[in-house]
Coordinates of C-alpha atoms in Angstrom, one line a residue:
M101 CA 12.3 -10.4 21.2
C102 CA 10.7 -8.7 18.2
L103 CA 7.3 -10.5 18.5
S104 CA 4.6 -9.1 20.7
T105 CA 4.1 -11.0 23.9
Q106 CA 0.6 -12.1 22.9
L107 CA 1.7 -13.5 19.6
C108 CA 4.7 -15.4 21.1
I109 CA 2.3 -17.1 23.6
L110 CA 0.0 -17.9 20.7
V111 CA 2.8 -19.5 18.6
L112 CA 4.4 -21.5 21.5
T113 CA 1.1 -22.8 22.9
G114 CA -0.9 -22.8 19.6
S115 CA -3.1 -25.8 20.1
V116 CA -3.8 -25.0 23.7
L117 CA -4.9 -21.4 23.1
L118 CA -6.7 -21.9 19.9
S119 CA -8.6 -25.1 20.6
I120 CA -11.1 -23.3 22.7
F121 CA -12.2 -21.5 19.5
S122 CA -12.5 -24.6 17.3
S123 CA -16.3 -24.8 17.6
L124 CA -16.7 -21.2 16.3
E125 CA -17.6 -20.2 12.8
A126 CA -14.9 -18.7 10.6
I127 CA -17.1 -15.8 9.5
V128 CA -18.1 -13.2 12.2
I129 CA -20.6 -10.5 11.4
I130 CA -21.0 -7.4 13.6
D131 CA -24.4 -6.6 14.8
E132 CA -26.8 -4.1 13.1
D133 CA -26.1 -1.3 15.5
Q134 CA -22.4 -1.5 14.8
V135 CA -23.0 -1.5 11.0
L136 CA -25.1 1.7 11.3
E137 CA -22.5 3.3 13.5
A138 CA -19.6 2.4 11.2
K139 CA -21.5 3.6 8.1
K140 CA -20.2 0.5 6.2
N141 CA -20.9 -3.2 6.2
L142 CA -17.8 -4.7 7.8
T143 CA -17.1 -8.4 7.7
W144 CA -14.0 -10.4 8.7
L145 CA -12.5 -13.8 8.9
I146 CA -10.2 -15.1 11.6
A147 CA -8.4 -18.4 12.0
Q148 CA -9.7 -21.0 14.5
E149 CA -7.1 -23.7 13.6
Q150 CA -3.9 -24.9 15.2
V151 CA -0.5 -23.8 14.2
T152 CA 1.0 -26.4 11.9
S153 CA 4.3 -28.1 12.5
G154 CA 5.6 -26.5 9.3
E155 CA 4.8 -23.0 10.5
E156 CA 6.4 -23.7 13.8
S157 CA 9.5 -24.8 11.9
L158 CA 9.4 -21.7 9.7
L159 CA 9.2 -19.5 12.8
R160 CA 12.0 -21.3 14.5
N161 CA 14.3 -21.1 11.4
F162 CA 13.4 -17.5 10.8
K163 CA 14.1 -16.4 14.4
E164 CA 17.4 -18.3 14.4
W165 CA 18.4 -16.5 11.2
Q166 CA 17.3 -13.1 12.5
N167 CA 19.2 -13.5 15.7
N168 CA 22.4 -14.3 13.8
S169 CA 22.0 -11.5 11.2
D170 CA 22.9 -7.8 11.8
L171 CA 20.3 -6.4 9.5
F172 CA 19.5 -2.8 10.4
Y173 CA 22.2 -1.8 12.8
K174 CA 24.2 0.3 10.4
V175 CA 21.3 1.6 8.4
S176 CA 21.0 5.4 8.5
Y177 CA 18.1 7.5 7.0
Q178 CA 18.2 10.8 5.4
H179 CA 15.3 13.1 6.6
L180 CA 14.3 14.9 3.5
A181 CA 11.3 16.7 5.0
G182 CA 9.7 16.8 8.4
T183 CA 10.8 15.4 11.8
P184 CA 9.2 12.6 13.8
S185 CA 6.7 13.7 16.4
Q186 CA 7.8 13.4 20.0
Q187 CA 4.3 12.1 20.8
K188 CA 3.5 8.6 19.7
K189 CA 0.5 8.5 17.4
L190 CA -2.1 5.8 16.8
L191 CA -1.2 5.1 13.2
T192 CA 1.6 5.4 10.7
L193 CA 0.7 5.3 7.0
G194 CA 3.8 4.1 5.2
L195 CA 4.5 4.0 1.5
C196 CA 7.5 3.6 -0.8
S197 CA 7.8 5.5 -4.1
M198 CA 10.3 5.4 -6.8
Q199 CA 9.4 7.9 -9.6
G200 CA 5.7 7.3 -8.8
I201 CA 3.6 9.6 -11.1
Y202 CA 0.6 9.5 -8.8
L203 CA 2.4 10.1 -5.5
M204 CA 1.2 13.7 -5.1
H205 CA -2.4 12.6 -5.8
T206 CA -2.1 9.8 -3.3
L207 CA -0.9 12.3 -0.6
Q208 CA -3.6 14.7 -1.5
S209 CA -6.2 12.0 -1.2
V210 CA -4.9 10.9 2.3
F211 CA -5.2 14.4 3.7
K212 CA -8.3 15.5 1.9
S213 CA -10.2 12.4 3.0
S214 CA -9.4 13.0 6.7
S215 CA -11.2 15.5 9.0
K216 CA -9.3 17.9 11.2
N217 CA -9.8 15.6 14.1
E218 CA -8.7 12.5 12.2
L219 CA -5.4 14.2 11.2
M220 CA -4.4 14.1 14.8
Y221 CA -4.2 10.3 14.8
F222 CA -1.7 9.5 12.1
T223 CA 1.5 10.4 10.4
V224 CA 2.4 9.6 6.8
V225 CA 5.9 8.4 6.0
V226 CA 7.1 8.5 2.4
H227 CA 10.2 6.5 1.6
L228 CA 11.6 8.0 -1.6
S229 CA 13.8 5.2 -3.1
D230 CA 15.0 7.1 -6.2
S231 CA 18.6 6.2 -7.0
D232 CA 19.1 9.3 -9.2
P233 CA 20.2 12.2 -6.9
N234 CA 18.6 14.9 -9.2
S235 CA 15.3 13.1 -9.3
L236 CA 15.4 12.6 -5.5
R237 CA 16.1 16.2 -4.9
Q238 CA 13.4 17.4 -7.2
R239 CA 10.7 15.1 -5.8
S240 CA 11.5 16.0 -2.2
F241 CA 11.4 19.7 -3.1
N242 CA 8.0 19.3 -4.8
I243 CA 6.6 17.5 -1.8
S244 CA 8.0 20.1 0.6
R245 CA 6.5 22.9 -1.5
I246 CA 3.0 21.5 -1.8
F247 CA 2.7 19.8 1.6
A248 CA 4.5 22.4 3.8
P249 CA 1.5 22.7 6.2
Q250 CA 1.4 19.0 6.8
I251 CA 5.1 18.7 7.2
L252 CA 5.3 21.5 9.8
R253 CA 2.4 20.0 11.7
G254 CA 4.2 16.6 11.9
Q255 CA 1.7 14.9 9.7
L256 CA 4.2 14.0 6.9
L257 CA 7.7 12.7 6.9
V258 CA 9.9 12.1 3.8
I259 CA 12.9 9.9 4.1
H260 CA 15.5 8.2 1.9
T261 CA 17.9 5.3 2.5
P262 CA 21.4 5.8 1.0
L263 CA 22.6 3.2 -1.5
A264 CA 25.3 2.0 0.9
A265 CA 22.6 0.4 3.0
Y266 CA 21.4 -1.7 0.1
S267 CA 24.9 -2.7 -0.9
S268 CA 25.5 -4.1 2.6
L269 CA 22.5 -6.5 2.2
E270 CA 23.2 -7.7 -1.4
N271 CA 25.2 -10.7 -0.1
L272 CA 22.9 -11.4 2.8
K273 CA 22.4 -15.2 3.3
T274 CA 18.7 -15.9 3.5
N275 CA 16.5 -19.0 3.0
R276 CA 16.5 -18.6 -0.8
S277 CA 17.8 -21.5 -2.9
E278 CA 18.1 -19.7 -6.2
P279 CA 21.6 -18.6 -7.0
F280 CA 20.4 -15.4 -8.7
L281 CA 18.0 -12.8 -7.2
N282 CA 16.2 -10.4 -9.5
P283 CA 17.8 -7.0 -8.7
I284 CA 14.5 -5.2 -9.2
L285 CA 12.7 -7.5 -6.7
F286 CA 15.6 -7.1 -4.3
K287 CA 15.3 -3.3 -4.4
Q288 CA 11.6 -3.4 -3.9
M289 CA 11.7 -5.8 -1.0
T290 CA 14.6 -3.9 0.7
D291 CA 12.7 -0.6 0.2
Y292 CA 9.8 -1.9 2.2
A293 CA 12.0 -3.4 4.8
F294 CA 13.8 -0.1 5.4
L295 CA 10.4 1.7 5.5
M296 CA 9.0 -0.6 8.2
N297 CA 12.2 -0.6 10.2
F298 CA 12.1 3.2 10.3
A299 CA 8.4 3.3 11.3
A300 CA 8.7 0.8 14.2
N301 CA 8.6 3.4 17.0
L302 CA 6.4 6.1 15.6
S303 CA 2.9 4.8 16.5
D304 CA 0.9 1.9 17.8
Y305 CA -0.1 0.6 14.4
F306 CA 1.3 0.6 10.9
L307 CA -0.8 0.7 7.7
M308 CA 0.9 0.0 4.3
I309 CA -0.3 1.9 1.3
E310 CA 1.0 2.3 -2.2
D311 CA 1.8 5.5 -4.1
N312 CA -1.1 5.3 -6.6
I313 CA -4.2 5.1 -4.5
H314 CA -7.3 7.0 -3.5
C315 CA -8.8 6.9 0.0
A316 CA -12.4 6.6 1.0
P317 CA -13.7 9.6 3.0
N318 CA -13.0 9.3 6.8
F319 CA -11.1 6.0 6.3
I320 CA -9.2 6.7 9.5
T321 CA -12.5 6.5 11.5
D322 CA -13.3 3.2 10.0
I323 CA -9.9 1.8 10.9
R324 CA -10.2 3.1 14.5
R325 CA -13.5 1.5 14.8
A326 CA -12.2 -1.8 13.6
L327 CA -9.3 -1.6 16.1
A328 CA -11.7 -0.9 18.9
I329 CA -13.8 -3.9 18.1
W330 CA -10.7 -6.2 17.9
K331 CA -8.9 -4.7 20.9
E332 CA -9.3 -7.8 23.0
K333 CA -8.8 -10.3 20.2
L334 CA -5.5 -11.8 18.8
W335 CA -4.6 -10.8 15.3
V336 CA -1.5 -10.1 13.3
I337 CA -2.6 -8.5 10.0
M338 CA -5.9 -6.8 9.1
E339 CA -6.8 -5.9 5.6
F340 CA -8.8 -2.9 4.5
S341 CA -8.4 -3.3 0.7
Q342 CA -8.4 -5.9 -2.0
L343 CA -5.2 -4.4 -3.5
D344 CA -1.9 -6.3 -3.2
L345 CA -0.2 -4.2 -0.5
T346 CA -2.4 -1.2 0.3
G347 CA -4.6 -1.5 3.4
K348 CA -2.4 -4.1 5.3
L349 CA -2.5 -3.1 9.0
C350 CA -0.2 -4.5 11.7
H351 CA 1.0 -3.8 15.2
S352 CA 4.1 -1.5 15.0
S353 CA 5.7 -3.8 17.6
D354 CA 5.8 -6.4 14.9
L355 CA 7.5 -4.2 12.3
P356 CA 11.1 -5.2 13.1
C357 CA 10.2 -8.8 12.6
L358 CA 8.1 -8.1 9.5
A359 CA 11.0 -6.0 8.0
S360 CA 13.4 -8.8 8.7
F361 CA 10.9 -11.3 7.1
F362 CA 11.0 -9.3 3.9
L363 CA 14.7 -9.7 3.8
Y364 CA 14.5 -13.4 4.7
Y365 CA 12.2 -14.0 1.7
Q366 CA 13.8 -11.7 -0.9
N367 CA 12.7 -14.0 -3.7
S368 CA 9.0 -13.7 -2.9
S369 CA 6.6 -11.0 -3.8
P370 CA 5.8 -8.4 -1.1
E371 CA 2.0 -9.1 -1.1
K372 CA 2.5 -12.8 -0.5
L373 CA 4.7 -12.2 2.5
F374 CA 1.9 -10.7 4.6
S375 CA -0.1 -13.9 4.5
S376 CA 3.0 -16.0 5.1
F377 CA 3.9 -13.8 8.1
Y378 CA 0.5 -13.9 9.8
K379 CA 0.2 -17.7 9.2
M380 CA 3.6 -18.1 10.8
L381 CA 2.3 -16.3 13.9
G382 CA -0.8 -18.3 14.2
Q383 CA -3.4 -16.3 12.2
K384 CA -4.6 -18.9 9.7
K385 CA -7.0 -16.9 7.6
P386 CA -7.2 -13.2 6.5
I387 CA -9.1 -10.7 8.6
Q388 CA -10.7 -8.7 5.8
F389 CA -12.9 -5.6 6.1
G390 CA -15.2 -4.4 3.3
P391 CA -16.0 -2.4 1.3
S392 CA -12.5 -1.4 0.4
L393 CA -11.2 1.8 2.0
F394 CA -8.7 2.3 -0.9
Q395 CA -8.8 2.1 -4.6
S396 CA -6.1 2.1 -7.3
M397 CA -5.7 5.2 -9.4
D398 CA -6.4 3.0 -12.4
F399 CA -10.1 2.9 -11.4
S400 CA -10.5 6.5 -12.6
I401 CA -10.2 5.3 -16.2
H402 CA -13.4 3.4 -15.9
E403 CA -16.1 5.7 -14.7
D404 CA -18.7 3.0 -15.2
N405 CA -17.2 1.3 -12.1
F406 CA -18.6 4.0 -9.9
S407 CA -22.0 4.1 -8.3
S408 CA -23.6 6.4 -5.8
D409 CA -22.8 3.8 -3.1
N410 CA -19.1 3.8 -4.0
P411 CA -17.1 5.8 -1.4
F412 CA -14.8 7.0 -4.2
H413 CA -17.6 8.2 -6.5
D414 CA -16.9 11.9 -5.9
Q415 CA -13.1 11.7 -6.3
V416 CA -12.8 11.0 -10.0
S417 CA -12.4 14.6 -10.9
S418 CA -9.4 15.0 -8.6
L419 CA -7.3 13.3 -11.3
K420 CA -8.0 15.9 -13.9
P421 CA -5.0 18.1 -14.7
E422 CA -5.0 21.7 -13.6
D423 CA -7.1 23.8 -15.9
K424 CA -4.9 26.3 -17.7
F425 CA -6.0 29.8 -18.6
Q426 CA -6.4 30.5 -22.3
E427 CA -4.8 33.7 -23.5
N428 CA -6.9 34.0 -26.6
N429 CA -6.3 37.3 -28.4
F430 CA -4.9 39.1 -25.4
G431 CA -1.3 37.8 -25.7
K432 CA 0.7 37.5 -22.5
P433 CA 0.1 39.6 -19.3
N434 CA 2.4 42.6 -18.8
N435 CA 1.9 43.3 -15.1
P436 CA 3.0 47.0 -14.9
P437 CA 5.3 48.1 -12.0
A438 CA 3.6 48.0 -8.7
F439 CA 4.1 47.7 -4.9
I440 CA 2.7 44.5 -3.5
Y441 CA 1.8 44.0 0.2
T442 CA -0.5 41.8 2.3
D443 CA -1.7 41.4 5.9
M444 CA -1.6 37.6 5.6
Q445 CA 1.1 35.5 7.4
I446 CA 4.0 34.8 5.0
F447 CA 5.8 31.5 4.9
K448 CA 9.6 31.8 4.8
D449 CA 10.8 33.7 1.7
Y450 CA 7.6 33.0 -0.4
L451 CA 6.9 36.7 -0.5
P452 CA 3.6 38.2 -1.9
E453 CA 5.4 39.9 -4.8
K454 CA 6.2 36.4 -6.1
A455 CA 2.5 36.1 -7.0
Y456 CA 2.7 39.2 -9.2
S457 CA 5.9 38.0 -10.9
L458 CA 5.6 36.8 -14.5
E459 CA 8.0 34.0 -13.6
E460 CA 6.9 30.6 -12.4
D461 CA 6.8 31.4 -8.7
F462 CA 4.2 31.7 -6.0
F463 CA 3.3 33.2 -2.6
W464 CA 2.6 31.0 0.4
A465 CA 0.0 32.4 2.9
L466 CA -0.4 30.7 6.3
E467 CA -4.0 30.0 7.4
P468 CA -5.7 33.1 5.8
M469 CA -8.6 34.6 7.7
A470 CA -11.7 36.3 6.2
G471 CA -10.8 39.9 5.6
N472 CA -7.2 39.3 4.8
H473 CA -6.0 40.8 1.6
L474 CA -3.2 40.9 -1.0
T475 CA -3.0 44.3 -2.7
V476 CA -1.3 45.4 -5.9
A477 CA -0.7 49.2 -5.8
L478 CA 0.3 50.3 -9.3
E479 CA 3.0 52.9 -9.6
E480 CA 1.0 54.6 -12.3
P481 CA -2.8 54.4 -12.9
A482 CA -3.6 52.2 -15.9
K483 CA -6.4 51.1 -18.0
I484 CA -6.9 47.4 -17.4
R485 CA -8.2 45.0 -20.1
R486 CA -8.1 41.8 -18.2
V487 CA -7.4 40.4 -14.7
Q488 CA -6.5 36.8 -13.7
V489 CA -6.0 35.3 -10.3
L490 CA -4.8 31.7 -9.9
T491 CA -4.4 30.1 -6.5
G492 CA -3.2 26.6 -5.7
P493 CA -4.9 23.8 -7.7
E494 CA -8.0 22.4 -6.0
E495 CA -6.6 18.8 -5.9
E496 CA -3.5 20.0 -4.1
L497 CA -5.4 21.3 -1.1
V498 CA -3.8 24.7 -1.3
F499 CA -6.4 26.8 -3.2
L500 CA -8.3 29.7 -1.8
L501 CA -11.8 28.5 -0.7
G502 CA -13.4 31.9 -0.8
G503 CA -12.1 35.2 -2.3
K504 CA -13.1 38.2 -4.3
V505 CA -11.2 40.7 -6.5
E506 CA -11.7 44.4 -6.2
L507 CA -10.4 47.4 -8.3
G508 CA -9.1 50.5 -6.4
Y509 CA -9.3 54.1 -7.4
N510 CA -8.1 57.5 -6.1
P511 CA -4.7 56.5 -4.6
S512 CA -3.8 57.9 -1.2
E513 CA -0.9 60.3 -1.0
N514 CA 0.5 59.0 2.3
T515 CA -0.1 55.3 1.9
K516 CA 0.3 52.9 -0.9
D517 CA -3.4 52.2 -1.0
C518 CA -6.6 53.5 -2.7
M519 CA -9.3 55.6 -1.2
Y520 CA -12.1 53.3 -2.4
Y521 CA -12.7 49.9 -4.1
I522 CA -15.4 48.4 -6.3
P523 CA -16.0 44.6 -6.6
L524 CA -14.9 43.0 -9.9
G525 CA -15.9 39.4 -9.1
T526 CA -15.4 36.3 -7.0
L527 CA -13.1 33.3 -7.3
Q528 CA -14.5 30.0 -8.4
N529 CA -12.5 26.9 -7.2
G530 CA -9.5 29.2 -6.5
K531 CA -9.5 30.9 -9.9
F532 CA -10.6 34.2 -11.4
D533 CA -10.5 35.4 -15.0
H534 CA -12.3 38.6 -16.0
K535 CA -12.1 40.4 -19.4
M536 CA -13.1 44.0 -19.0
L537 CA -16.1 45.5 -20.8
Y538 CA -15.6 48.8 -22.7
K539 CA -17.3 50.8 -19.9
E540 CA -15.1 49.2 -17.2
M541 CA -12.0 50.4 -19.0
E542 CA -13.1 54.1 -19.0
N543 CA -11.4 54.9 -15.7
R544 CA -7.8 54.2 -14.9
V545 CA -7.2 51.7 -12.1
S546 CA -4.7 52.4 -9.3
C547 CA -5.0 49.3 -7.1
L548 CA -6.1 45.7 -7.4
R549 CA -7.0 43.8 -4.3
L550 CA -7.6 40.1 -3.6
V551 CA -9.7 39.7 -0.4
V552 CA -10.1 36.5 1.5
T553 CA -13.8 35.8 2.3
T554 CA -13.5 32.4 3.9
T555 CA -11.2 31.6 6.9
Q556 CA -9.1 28.5 6.3
D557 CA -7.1 26.4 8.7
E558 CA -4.9 25.2 5.8
W559 CA -2.3 27.3 4.0
I560 CA -2.9 28.5 0.5
M561 CA -0.7 29.1 -2.5
I562 CA -1.3 32.2 -4.7
K563 CA 0.4 31.4 -7.9
H564 CA -0.4 34.3 -10.2
I565 CA -2.0 37.7 -10.3
N566 CA -1.9 38.7 -14.0
I567 CA -2.9 42.0 -15.5
W568 CA -3.3 43.1 -19.1
T569 CA -3.2 46.9 -19.6
A570 CA -4.4 48.8 -22.6

């Protein structure tokens, strides 16, 4: 049986179990202490009506169809990044993406909006549904590059379902009466079905999101609080957003049924199926929480939609593209020959010299600590006209929170280091760009050192250390 025990009992004995609630109001308001504790005004609606004969018939027909259909038995998944955690978590955030231009921003928002403690409670599963192998390979590489820390910690999984699995379902007999099914809609419905089927055993609950959303700060805590309040109540779907799919929460034990339901109703829209599903299982009205914990990326276009009370007020800037350094009259950097070394932990083959390369490459540093450094020891002392340092973009969660740049003089004969250093400046938002004054160019520089001043429990990307010499 794919339905939870409580819900099966509810459906089979609908009028008996639900009649005791018939005198209650449809709208329930939490008390004032709970509102203050939750930091948001939460309201919800729950059904107090009997299961209709039509919904009982739908449930009976659907279960009969499901029992006679071999839907997911032969489905295999490609694990593009990450491996499922051996320990079952509270929540899985699942999303499908096919060439979504905001996917990276969505993932950044999910992790950036969560505290270190909240990150322990959930895993994000991204189902990349690209049909083009080159696009799929590039997108999975970009995700693995930017979110390597989250992947290694088991906080992010990236999967793909081969096209053969879709082909096996194209001729599936469902309830649809139309002779022709829109192939785009079929692909979309099947994408979500495969995602939910994969996530069925990863956690206690499943939250659907889309690949173009922003998250309110500490949204995980709000969801946990709602689950605690509703722990002893019967529910099928909770909603934490007014968006079509984003914010729909269900029991993971219901995912096999919900995934099959998406295939059963291939000619319907995904957002409508959630309401059909919970009505079929006895929940007559939506359980809605507000204000919304998620917003569409489109909201960033309309800054007048934001107020100081809006939880997304401070996140508009994260959609701005990475600021690029202007070369002005300096031309391109020439980075003279040098020996590069660091005392930071190095991730795989993303070596420190890649930060000094003039190619599009970068250096990954694992959880830098205050006092760590990356040092450029020039083979020959040089007069420096300009110095640039660029760490990972702020919106990608991989920039250096605190750092300073120093110039070194009087190189040591026995070590590739300098006898003393003088400060040149500090990084702002992970960036540094300094044009030397005439007096600063009088002495030849032998070393350049980037020093970490703030310990971080996240990894950082150092993309470029650029030098212009006279």
